[in-house]
């Protein structure tokens, strides 16, 4: 068993998913942490499958991967379950990594469990944080243990999960929760071309057509977000929030209650069952600050909360708080911004 941390790199049509590079960045931090704690070297290795992927292979290296295993095969051009699982399971058996990380995307959520069940190992889904260290249980010390952290019981507790006995330890990680390293263009890594073991008989899925789903908004890369909750009151009330967001160059987000009330499309929902964001500025308007909402935004660099209840939980995490009515505060903020 190696000490290495693997990251499955998701690529779609020649573009690597942001979450994969976020995970390479996180794996690099974990490897450094473990090395500092124990003196043991841990390498970060990326897995890239697809067709004509040579150019893409340099990308994970810039974010911290020491080695990229590439399997180039036209039958791996798009994700399909059987060939991807077969190739990955085979590589795991040969290389014995300690940890494997996947983005909690549709692909990662499909592939991770298939690999886990093939290898009879565990998988923690939808992690929001990861740590690494040794773990002691019943007089035994286990090394290189991944602490897999995620909300549980409807978001009411944050659970830390370890699986010390079964290796590799595997987790899917939510998009947007891990910070992206600054790319180092001068970094050099090893590219390992692995022959494909896919056979035509493995290709049980035929892709007839790929249709791009239009997303109302992609908040994961937003730098400034104005978010509205039930305190906004009505769908029309959201127009005021939307107008304010536009004025200050922000993207528009919402709590789940606001989405459920039909004020705005679900693509705008931030939180445990929405997207996770980490903008430079998050302005929460009429949002109480339930734990499930906070799970998606509490990593924002600066949080401003506007709420008419001085005891609203959102004020516990806000850097600046305004106690007041939305309809009163927002026009004043807009006016002040325009006057600048
Ligand atoms: P409320 O809790 O009703 O809060 C409205 C706030 O607005 C109050 O604080 C009130 O004081 C204030 N207010 C009212 N009128 C005004 C006014 N005129 N001016 C100023 N302030 C005013 N929630 C999410 O957001 N995202 C998720 O992903 C999510 N996932 C969930 C998953 C599970 C399994 C569960 C159980 C719940 C989830 N929730 C999620 C729901 C969450 O628990 C809360 O119910 C929700 O976040 C509340 O939304 P809200 O703050 O807009 O509404």
mmCIF file of N, CA, C and O in Angstrom, residues 73 75-76 82-83 86-87 196-204:
data_model
loop_
_atom_site.group_PDB
_atom_site.id
_atom_site.type_symbol
_atom_site.label_atom_id
_atom_site.label_comp_id
_atom_site.label_asym_id
_atom_site.label_seq_id
_atom_site.Cartn_x
_atom_site.Cartn_y
_atom_site.Cartn_z
ATOM 1 N N UNK A 73 -8.312 6.625 -24.635
ATOM 2 C CA UNK A 73 -9.057 5.610 -25.402
ATOM 3 C C UNK A 73 -10.348 6.297 -25.860
ATOM 4 O O UNK A 73 -11.029 6.932 -25.044
ATOM 5 N N UNK A 75 -13.067 5.132 -26.312
ATOM 6 C CA UNK A 75 -14.227 4.616 -25.578
ATOM 7 C C UNK A 75 -14.344 5.229 -24.180
ATOM 8 O O UNK A 75 -15.295 4.958 -23.447
ATOM 9 N N UNK A 76 -13.340 6.052 -23.829
ATOM 10 C CA UNK A 76 -13.401 6.771 -22.540
ATOM 11 C C UNK A 76 -13.641 8.264 -22.750
ATOM 12 O O UNK A 76 -13.486 9.072 -21.831
ATOM 13 N N UNK A 82 -19.382 1.493 -16.910
ATOM 14 C CA UNK A 82 -18.637 0.223 -16.879
ATOM 15 C C UNK A 82 -17.163 0.407 -17.275
ATOM 16 O O UNK A 82 -16.262 -0.009 -16.537
ATOM 17 N N UNK A 83 -16.862 1.066 -18.407
ATOM 18 C CA UNK A 83 -15.443 1.219 -18.763
ATOM 19 C C UNK A 83 -14.654 2.024 -17.728
ATOM 20 O O UNK A 83 -13.537 1.644 -17.368
ATOM 21 N N UNK A 86 -14.034 -0.087 -14.627
ATOM 22 C CA UNK A 86 -13.082 -1.165 -14.897
ATOM 23 C C UNK A 86 -11.650 -0.635 -14.884
ATOM 24 O O UNK A 86 -10.763 -1.194 -14.231
ATOM 25 N N UNK A 87 -11.432 0.485 -15.585
ATOM 26 C CA UNK A 87 -10.079 1.046 -15.691
ATOM 27 C C UNK A 87 -9.587 1.512 -14.323
ATOM 28 O O UNK A 87 -8.447 1.249 -13.927
ATOM 29 N N UNK A 196 -4.930 1.187 -22.175
ATOM 30 C CA UNK A 196 -6.343 0.974 -21.816
ATOM 31 C C UNK A 196 -6.664 -0.523 -21.802
ATOM 32 O O UNK A 196 -6.198 -1.276 -22.654
ATOM 33 N N UNK A 197 -7.465 -0.922 -20.840
ATOM 34 C CA UNK A 197 -7.911 -2.328 -20.808
ATOM 35 C C UNK A 197 -9.384 -2.435 -21.204
ATOM 36 O O UNK A 197 -10.007 -3.482 -21.062
ATOM 37 N N UNK A 198 -9.935 -1.317 -21.722
ATOM 38 C CA UNK A 198 -11.362 -1.339 -22.107
ATOM 39 C C UNK A 198 -11.533 -2.237 -23.339
ATOM 40 O O UNK A 198 -10.732 -2.202 -24.272
ATOM 41 N N UNK A 199 -12.577 -3.023 -23.311
ATOM 42 C CA UNK A 199 -12.916 -3.839 -24.489
ATOM 43 C C UNK A 199 -14.295 -3.393 -24.984
ATOM 44 O O UNK A 199 -15.089 -2.861 -24.194
ATOM 45 N N UNK A 200 -14.553 -3.660 -26.260
ATOM 46 C CA UNK A 200 -15.853 -3.239 -26.810
ATOM 47 C C UNK A 200 -17.014 -3.822 -25.997
ATOM 48 O O UNK A 200 -18.038 -3.174 -25.804
ATOM 49 N N UNK A 201 -16.802 -5.020 -25.488
ATOM 50 C CA UNK A 201 -17.879 -5.679 -24.717
ATOM 51 C C UNK A 201 -18.214 -4.911 -23.435
ATOM 52 O O UNK A 201 -19.291 -5.082 -22.862
ATOM 53 N N UNK A 202 -17.270 -4.035 -22.982
ATOM 54 C CA UNK A 202 -17.536 -3.248 -21.758
ATOM 55 C C UNK A 202 -18.460 -2.062 -22.042
ATOM 56 O O UNK A 202 -18.981 -1.445 -21.114
ATOM 57 N N UNK A 203 -18.566 -1.727 -23.305
ATOM 58 C CA UNK A 203 -19.283 -0.477 -23.657
ATOM 59 C C UNK A 203 -20.773 -0.770 -23.787
ATOM 60 O O UNK A 203 -21.306 -0.901 -24.894
ATOM 61 N N UNK A 204 -21.427 -0.883 -22.651
ATOM 62 C CA UNK A 204 -22.845 -1.243 -22.646
ATOM 63 C C UNK A 204 -23.725 -0.017 -22.881
ATOM 64 O O UNK A 204 -24.900 -0.129 -23.165
#
